[in-house]
Short mmCIF file of C-alpha atoms in Angstrom, two decimals:
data_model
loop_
_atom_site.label_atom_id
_atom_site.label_comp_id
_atom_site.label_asym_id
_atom_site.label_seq_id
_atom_site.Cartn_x
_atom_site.Cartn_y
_atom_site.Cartn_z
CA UNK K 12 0.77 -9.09 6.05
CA UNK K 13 -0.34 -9.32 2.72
CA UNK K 14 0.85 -7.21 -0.53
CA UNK K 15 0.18 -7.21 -4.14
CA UNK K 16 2.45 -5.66 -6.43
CA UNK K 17 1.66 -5.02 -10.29
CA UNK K 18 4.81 -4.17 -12.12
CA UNK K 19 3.49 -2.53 -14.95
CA UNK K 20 1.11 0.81 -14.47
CA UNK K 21 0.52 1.16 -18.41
CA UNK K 22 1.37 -1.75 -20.92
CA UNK K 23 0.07 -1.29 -24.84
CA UNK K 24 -0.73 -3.99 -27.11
CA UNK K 25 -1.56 -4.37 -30.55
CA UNK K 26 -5.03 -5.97 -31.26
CA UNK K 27 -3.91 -9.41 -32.53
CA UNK K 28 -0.94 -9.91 -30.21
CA UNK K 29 -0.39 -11.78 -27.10
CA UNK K 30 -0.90 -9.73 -23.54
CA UNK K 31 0.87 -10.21 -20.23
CA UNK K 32 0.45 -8.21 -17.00
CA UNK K 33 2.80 -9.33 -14.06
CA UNK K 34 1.88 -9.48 -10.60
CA UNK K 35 3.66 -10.35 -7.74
CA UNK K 36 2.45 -11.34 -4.35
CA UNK K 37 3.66 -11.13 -0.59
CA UNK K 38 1.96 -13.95 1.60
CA UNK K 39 2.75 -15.46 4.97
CA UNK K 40 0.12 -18.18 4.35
CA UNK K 41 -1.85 -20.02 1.59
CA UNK K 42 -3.36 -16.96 -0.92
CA UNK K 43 -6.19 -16.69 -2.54
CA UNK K 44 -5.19 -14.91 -6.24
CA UNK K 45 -7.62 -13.14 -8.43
CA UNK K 46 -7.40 -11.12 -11.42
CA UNK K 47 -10.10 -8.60 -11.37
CA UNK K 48 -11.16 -6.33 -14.48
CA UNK K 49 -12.42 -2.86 -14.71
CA UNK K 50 -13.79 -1.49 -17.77
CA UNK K 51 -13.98 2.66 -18.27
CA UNK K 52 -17.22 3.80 -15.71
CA UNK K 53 -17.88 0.15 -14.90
CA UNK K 54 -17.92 -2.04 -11.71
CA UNK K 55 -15.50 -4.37 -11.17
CA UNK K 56 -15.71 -7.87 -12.81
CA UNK K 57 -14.07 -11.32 -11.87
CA UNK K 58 -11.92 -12.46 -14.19
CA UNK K 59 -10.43 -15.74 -12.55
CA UNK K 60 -9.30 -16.83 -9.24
CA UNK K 61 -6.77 -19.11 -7.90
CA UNK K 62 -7.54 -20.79 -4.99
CA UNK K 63 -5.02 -23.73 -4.37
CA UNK K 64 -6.19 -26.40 -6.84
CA UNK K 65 -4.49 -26.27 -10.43
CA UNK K 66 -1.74 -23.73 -10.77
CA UNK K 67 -2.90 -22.69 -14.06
CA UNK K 68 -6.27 -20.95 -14.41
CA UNK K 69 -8.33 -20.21 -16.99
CA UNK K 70 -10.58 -17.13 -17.04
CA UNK K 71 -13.67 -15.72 -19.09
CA UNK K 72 -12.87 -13.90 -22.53
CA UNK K 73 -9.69 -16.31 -23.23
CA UNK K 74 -7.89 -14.86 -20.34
CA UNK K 75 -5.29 -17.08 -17.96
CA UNK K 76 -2.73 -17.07 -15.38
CA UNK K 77 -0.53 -19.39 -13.89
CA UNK K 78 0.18 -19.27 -10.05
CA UNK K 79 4.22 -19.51 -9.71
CA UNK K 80 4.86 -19.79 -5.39
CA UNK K 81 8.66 -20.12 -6.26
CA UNK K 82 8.65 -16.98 -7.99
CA UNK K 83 5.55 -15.48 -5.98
CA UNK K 84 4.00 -14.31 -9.07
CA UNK K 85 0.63 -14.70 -10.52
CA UNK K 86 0.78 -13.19 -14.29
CA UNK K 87 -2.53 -12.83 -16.57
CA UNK K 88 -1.79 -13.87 -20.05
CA UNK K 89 -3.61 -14.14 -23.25
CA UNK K 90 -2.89 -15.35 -26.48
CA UNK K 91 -4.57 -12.75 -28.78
CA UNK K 92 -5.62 -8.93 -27.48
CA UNK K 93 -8.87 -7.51 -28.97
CA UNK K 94 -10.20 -4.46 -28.52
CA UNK K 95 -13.24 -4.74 -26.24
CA UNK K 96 -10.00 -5.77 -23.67
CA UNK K 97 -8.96 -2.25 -23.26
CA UNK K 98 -9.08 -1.64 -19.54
CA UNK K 99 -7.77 -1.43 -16.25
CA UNK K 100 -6.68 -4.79 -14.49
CA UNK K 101 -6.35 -5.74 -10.61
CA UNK K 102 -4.34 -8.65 -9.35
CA UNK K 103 -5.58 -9.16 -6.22
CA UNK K 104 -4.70 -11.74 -2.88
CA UNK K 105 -6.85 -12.62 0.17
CA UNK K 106 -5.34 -14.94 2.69
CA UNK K 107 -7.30 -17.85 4.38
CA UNK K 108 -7.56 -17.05 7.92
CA UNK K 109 -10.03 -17.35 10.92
CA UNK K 110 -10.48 -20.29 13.12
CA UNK K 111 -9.53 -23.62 11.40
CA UNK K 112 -7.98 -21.56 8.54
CA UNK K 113 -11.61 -21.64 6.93
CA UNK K 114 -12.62 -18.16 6.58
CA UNK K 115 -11.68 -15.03 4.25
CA UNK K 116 -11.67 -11.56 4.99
CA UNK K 117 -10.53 -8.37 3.09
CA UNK K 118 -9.20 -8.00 -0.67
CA UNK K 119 -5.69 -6.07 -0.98
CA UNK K 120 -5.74 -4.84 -4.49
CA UNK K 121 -3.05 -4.06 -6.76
CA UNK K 122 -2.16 -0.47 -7.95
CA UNK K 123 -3.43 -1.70 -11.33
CA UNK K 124 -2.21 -1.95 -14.86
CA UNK K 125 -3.99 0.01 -17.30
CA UNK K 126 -4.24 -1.94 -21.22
CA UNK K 127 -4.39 -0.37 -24.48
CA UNK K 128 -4.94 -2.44 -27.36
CA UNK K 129 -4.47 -0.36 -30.61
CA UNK K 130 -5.78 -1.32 -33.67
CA UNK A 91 -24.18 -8.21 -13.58
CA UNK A 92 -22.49 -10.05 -10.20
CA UNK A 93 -26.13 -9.84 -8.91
CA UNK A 94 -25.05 -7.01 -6.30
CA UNK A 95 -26.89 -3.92 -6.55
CA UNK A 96 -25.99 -0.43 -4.73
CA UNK A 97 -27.73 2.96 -4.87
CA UNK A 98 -27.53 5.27 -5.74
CA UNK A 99 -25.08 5.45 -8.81
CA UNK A 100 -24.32 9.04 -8.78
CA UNK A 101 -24.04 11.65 -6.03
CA UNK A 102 -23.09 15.08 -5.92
CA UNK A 103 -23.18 17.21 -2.21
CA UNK A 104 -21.10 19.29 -0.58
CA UNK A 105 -18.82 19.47 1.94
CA UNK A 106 -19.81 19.37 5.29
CA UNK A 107 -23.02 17.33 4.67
CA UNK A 108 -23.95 13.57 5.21
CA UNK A 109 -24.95 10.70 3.23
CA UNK A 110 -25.79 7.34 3.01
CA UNK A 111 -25.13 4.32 0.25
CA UNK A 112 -27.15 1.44 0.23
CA UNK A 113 -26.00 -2.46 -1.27
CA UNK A 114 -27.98 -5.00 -1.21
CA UNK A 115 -25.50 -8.35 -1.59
CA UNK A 116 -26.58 -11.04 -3.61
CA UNK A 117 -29.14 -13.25 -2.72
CA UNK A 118 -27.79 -15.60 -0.19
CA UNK A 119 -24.24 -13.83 0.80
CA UNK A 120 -24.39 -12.78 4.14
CA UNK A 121 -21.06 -11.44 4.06
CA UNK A 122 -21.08 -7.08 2.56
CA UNK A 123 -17.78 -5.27 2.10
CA UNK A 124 -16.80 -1.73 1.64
CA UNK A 125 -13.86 -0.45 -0.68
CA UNK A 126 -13.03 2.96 -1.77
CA UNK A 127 -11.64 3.84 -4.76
CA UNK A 128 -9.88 7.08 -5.14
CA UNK A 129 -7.08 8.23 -7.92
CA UNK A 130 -4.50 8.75 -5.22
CA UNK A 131 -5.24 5.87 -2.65
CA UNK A 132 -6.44 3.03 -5.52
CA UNK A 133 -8.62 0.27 -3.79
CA UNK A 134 -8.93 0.09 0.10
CA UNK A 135 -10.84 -2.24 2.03
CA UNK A 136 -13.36 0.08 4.38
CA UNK A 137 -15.06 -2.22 6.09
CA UNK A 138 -16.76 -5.66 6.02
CA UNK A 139 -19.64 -6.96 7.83
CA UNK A 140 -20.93 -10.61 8.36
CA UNK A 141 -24.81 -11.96 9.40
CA UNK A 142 -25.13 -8.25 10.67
CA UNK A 143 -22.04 -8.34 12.44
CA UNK A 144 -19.24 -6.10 12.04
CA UNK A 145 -15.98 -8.61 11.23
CA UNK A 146 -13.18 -6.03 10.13
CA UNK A 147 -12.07 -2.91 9.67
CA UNK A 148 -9.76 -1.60 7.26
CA UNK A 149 -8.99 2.21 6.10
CA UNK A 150 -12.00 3.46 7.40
CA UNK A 151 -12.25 7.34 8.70
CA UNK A 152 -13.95 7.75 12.13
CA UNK A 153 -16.83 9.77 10.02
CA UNK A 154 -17.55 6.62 8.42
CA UNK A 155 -19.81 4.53 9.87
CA UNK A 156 -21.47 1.27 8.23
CA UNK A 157 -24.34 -1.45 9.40
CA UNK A 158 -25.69 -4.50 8.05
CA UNK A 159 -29.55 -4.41 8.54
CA UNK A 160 -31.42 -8.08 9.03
CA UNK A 161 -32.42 -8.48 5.87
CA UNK A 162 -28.56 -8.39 4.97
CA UNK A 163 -28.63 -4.59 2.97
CA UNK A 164 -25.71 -2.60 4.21
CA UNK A 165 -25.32 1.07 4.64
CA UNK A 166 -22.88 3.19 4.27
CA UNK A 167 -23.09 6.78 6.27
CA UNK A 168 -20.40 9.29 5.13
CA UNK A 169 -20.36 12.24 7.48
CA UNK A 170 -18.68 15.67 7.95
CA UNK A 171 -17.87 15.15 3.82
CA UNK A 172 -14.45 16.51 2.78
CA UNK A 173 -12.92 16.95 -1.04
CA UNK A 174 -10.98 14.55 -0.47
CA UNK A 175 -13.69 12.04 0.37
CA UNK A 176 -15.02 12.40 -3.51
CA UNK A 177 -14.70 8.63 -4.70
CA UNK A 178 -16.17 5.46 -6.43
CA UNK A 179 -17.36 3.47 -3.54
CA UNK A 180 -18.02 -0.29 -3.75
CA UNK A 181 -20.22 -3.06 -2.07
CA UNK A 182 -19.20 -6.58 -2.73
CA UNK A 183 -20.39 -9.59 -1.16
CA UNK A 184 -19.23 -13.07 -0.75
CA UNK A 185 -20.93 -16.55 -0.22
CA UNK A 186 -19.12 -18.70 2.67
CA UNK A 187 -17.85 -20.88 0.29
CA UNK A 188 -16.44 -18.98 -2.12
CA UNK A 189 -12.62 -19.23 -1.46
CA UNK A 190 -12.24 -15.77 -1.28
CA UNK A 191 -14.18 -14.47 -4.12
CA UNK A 192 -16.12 -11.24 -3.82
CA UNK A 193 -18.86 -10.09 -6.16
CA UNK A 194 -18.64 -6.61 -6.84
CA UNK A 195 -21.73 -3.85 -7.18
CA UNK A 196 -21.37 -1.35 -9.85
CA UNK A 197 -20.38 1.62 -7.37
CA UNK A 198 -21.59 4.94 -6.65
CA UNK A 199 -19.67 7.70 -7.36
CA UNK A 200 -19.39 10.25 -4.90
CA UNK A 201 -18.59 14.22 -5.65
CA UNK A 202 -18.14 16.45 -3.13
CA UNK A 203 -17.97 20.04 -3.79
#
């Protein structure tokens, strides 16, 4: 089974400094990571994926995370919060599976952690 | 705009009546998934279909029910509507070789009175 856990519900940031959301993961095989964002009333947006190449990945809007399998965590970082990043952020895993080990199935989200950046 | 598109955005009903939301996947993605997003639940995987083909199953209710239509447009029919069943709902869909990714529609949210 598969299980994504975000340690932080609510972390607050000051615009200017750096951000970091953790995630953990639970895998029996190869994952697939992704950081997904939602803004207030919006859909949800890709922010970057990790999908077995580099371990650290960078994202849109200055956003990256660095896949740790020793530590089975998959934090999103970024150097500089600004205030347009106020939002609620999903680590999520899907696990390679099917015949050959070639196909993907369902998302298992995160409980999400929710970002305030105050001026 | 991830190029998936689902109507309709808003929808208020009560409960004990039926509905039905549409996503149409982006061009080229013949696989559609189904998530619900609630305040106590967070994100859950409904159901995912694949070429027209239902492929898995996830949280789904037995009232739910969801197809994937030829021209690759899914539906989603909500029946015998509770309270509880008031919730964003999302379509995303997913080229074969995307490693996983899904493209997510913008949602509709559902309010049942």
């Amino acid at each position: 089974a598969q299980s994504v856990t975000q340690l932080d519900s609510h972390v607050s940031v000051s615009e200017g400094t750096p951000v970091l959301l953790r995630c953990n993961y639970s895998s029996s095989y190869s994952p697939s990571l992704f950081w997904y964002v939602q803004h207030p009333n919006k859909g949800l947006q890709l922010l970057l994926k990790y999908t077995s190449a580099a371990t650290l990945v960078k994202g849109i809007n200055g956003f990256e995370a660095e896949f740790k399998k020793s530590e089975t965590s998959f934090h999103l970082t970024k150097p500089s919060a600004h205030m347009s990043d106020a939002a609620e952020y999903f680590c999520v895993v899907n696990i390679r599976g099917g015949a050959g080990g070639t196909s993907y199935g369902k998302l298992t989200f995160g409980q999400g952690t929710i970002l305030t950046v105050h001026p | 705009d991830s190029g998936v598109t689902q109507t309709p955005k808003h929808l208020i009903t009560a409960t004990g009546q039926r509905v039905t939301l549409r996503c149409s996947p982006r061009s080229g993605d013949l696989s559609v998934y189904w998530y619900q997003q609630s305040l106590d639940q967070g994100l859950q995987f409904l159901i995912q279909y694949y070429n027209g083909e239902e492929r898995a199953k996830g949280n789904i209710l037995e009232r739910f029910s969801a197809q994937q239509f030829p021209d690759l447009h899914s539906e989603l029919n909500l029946s015998s509507l509770e309270l509880g069943d008031s919730a964003l709902y999302f379509c995303a869909s997913s080229p074969r070789t995307s490693g996983g990714t899904q493209y997510f529609g913008p949602g509709t949210r559902l309010l049942v009175l």
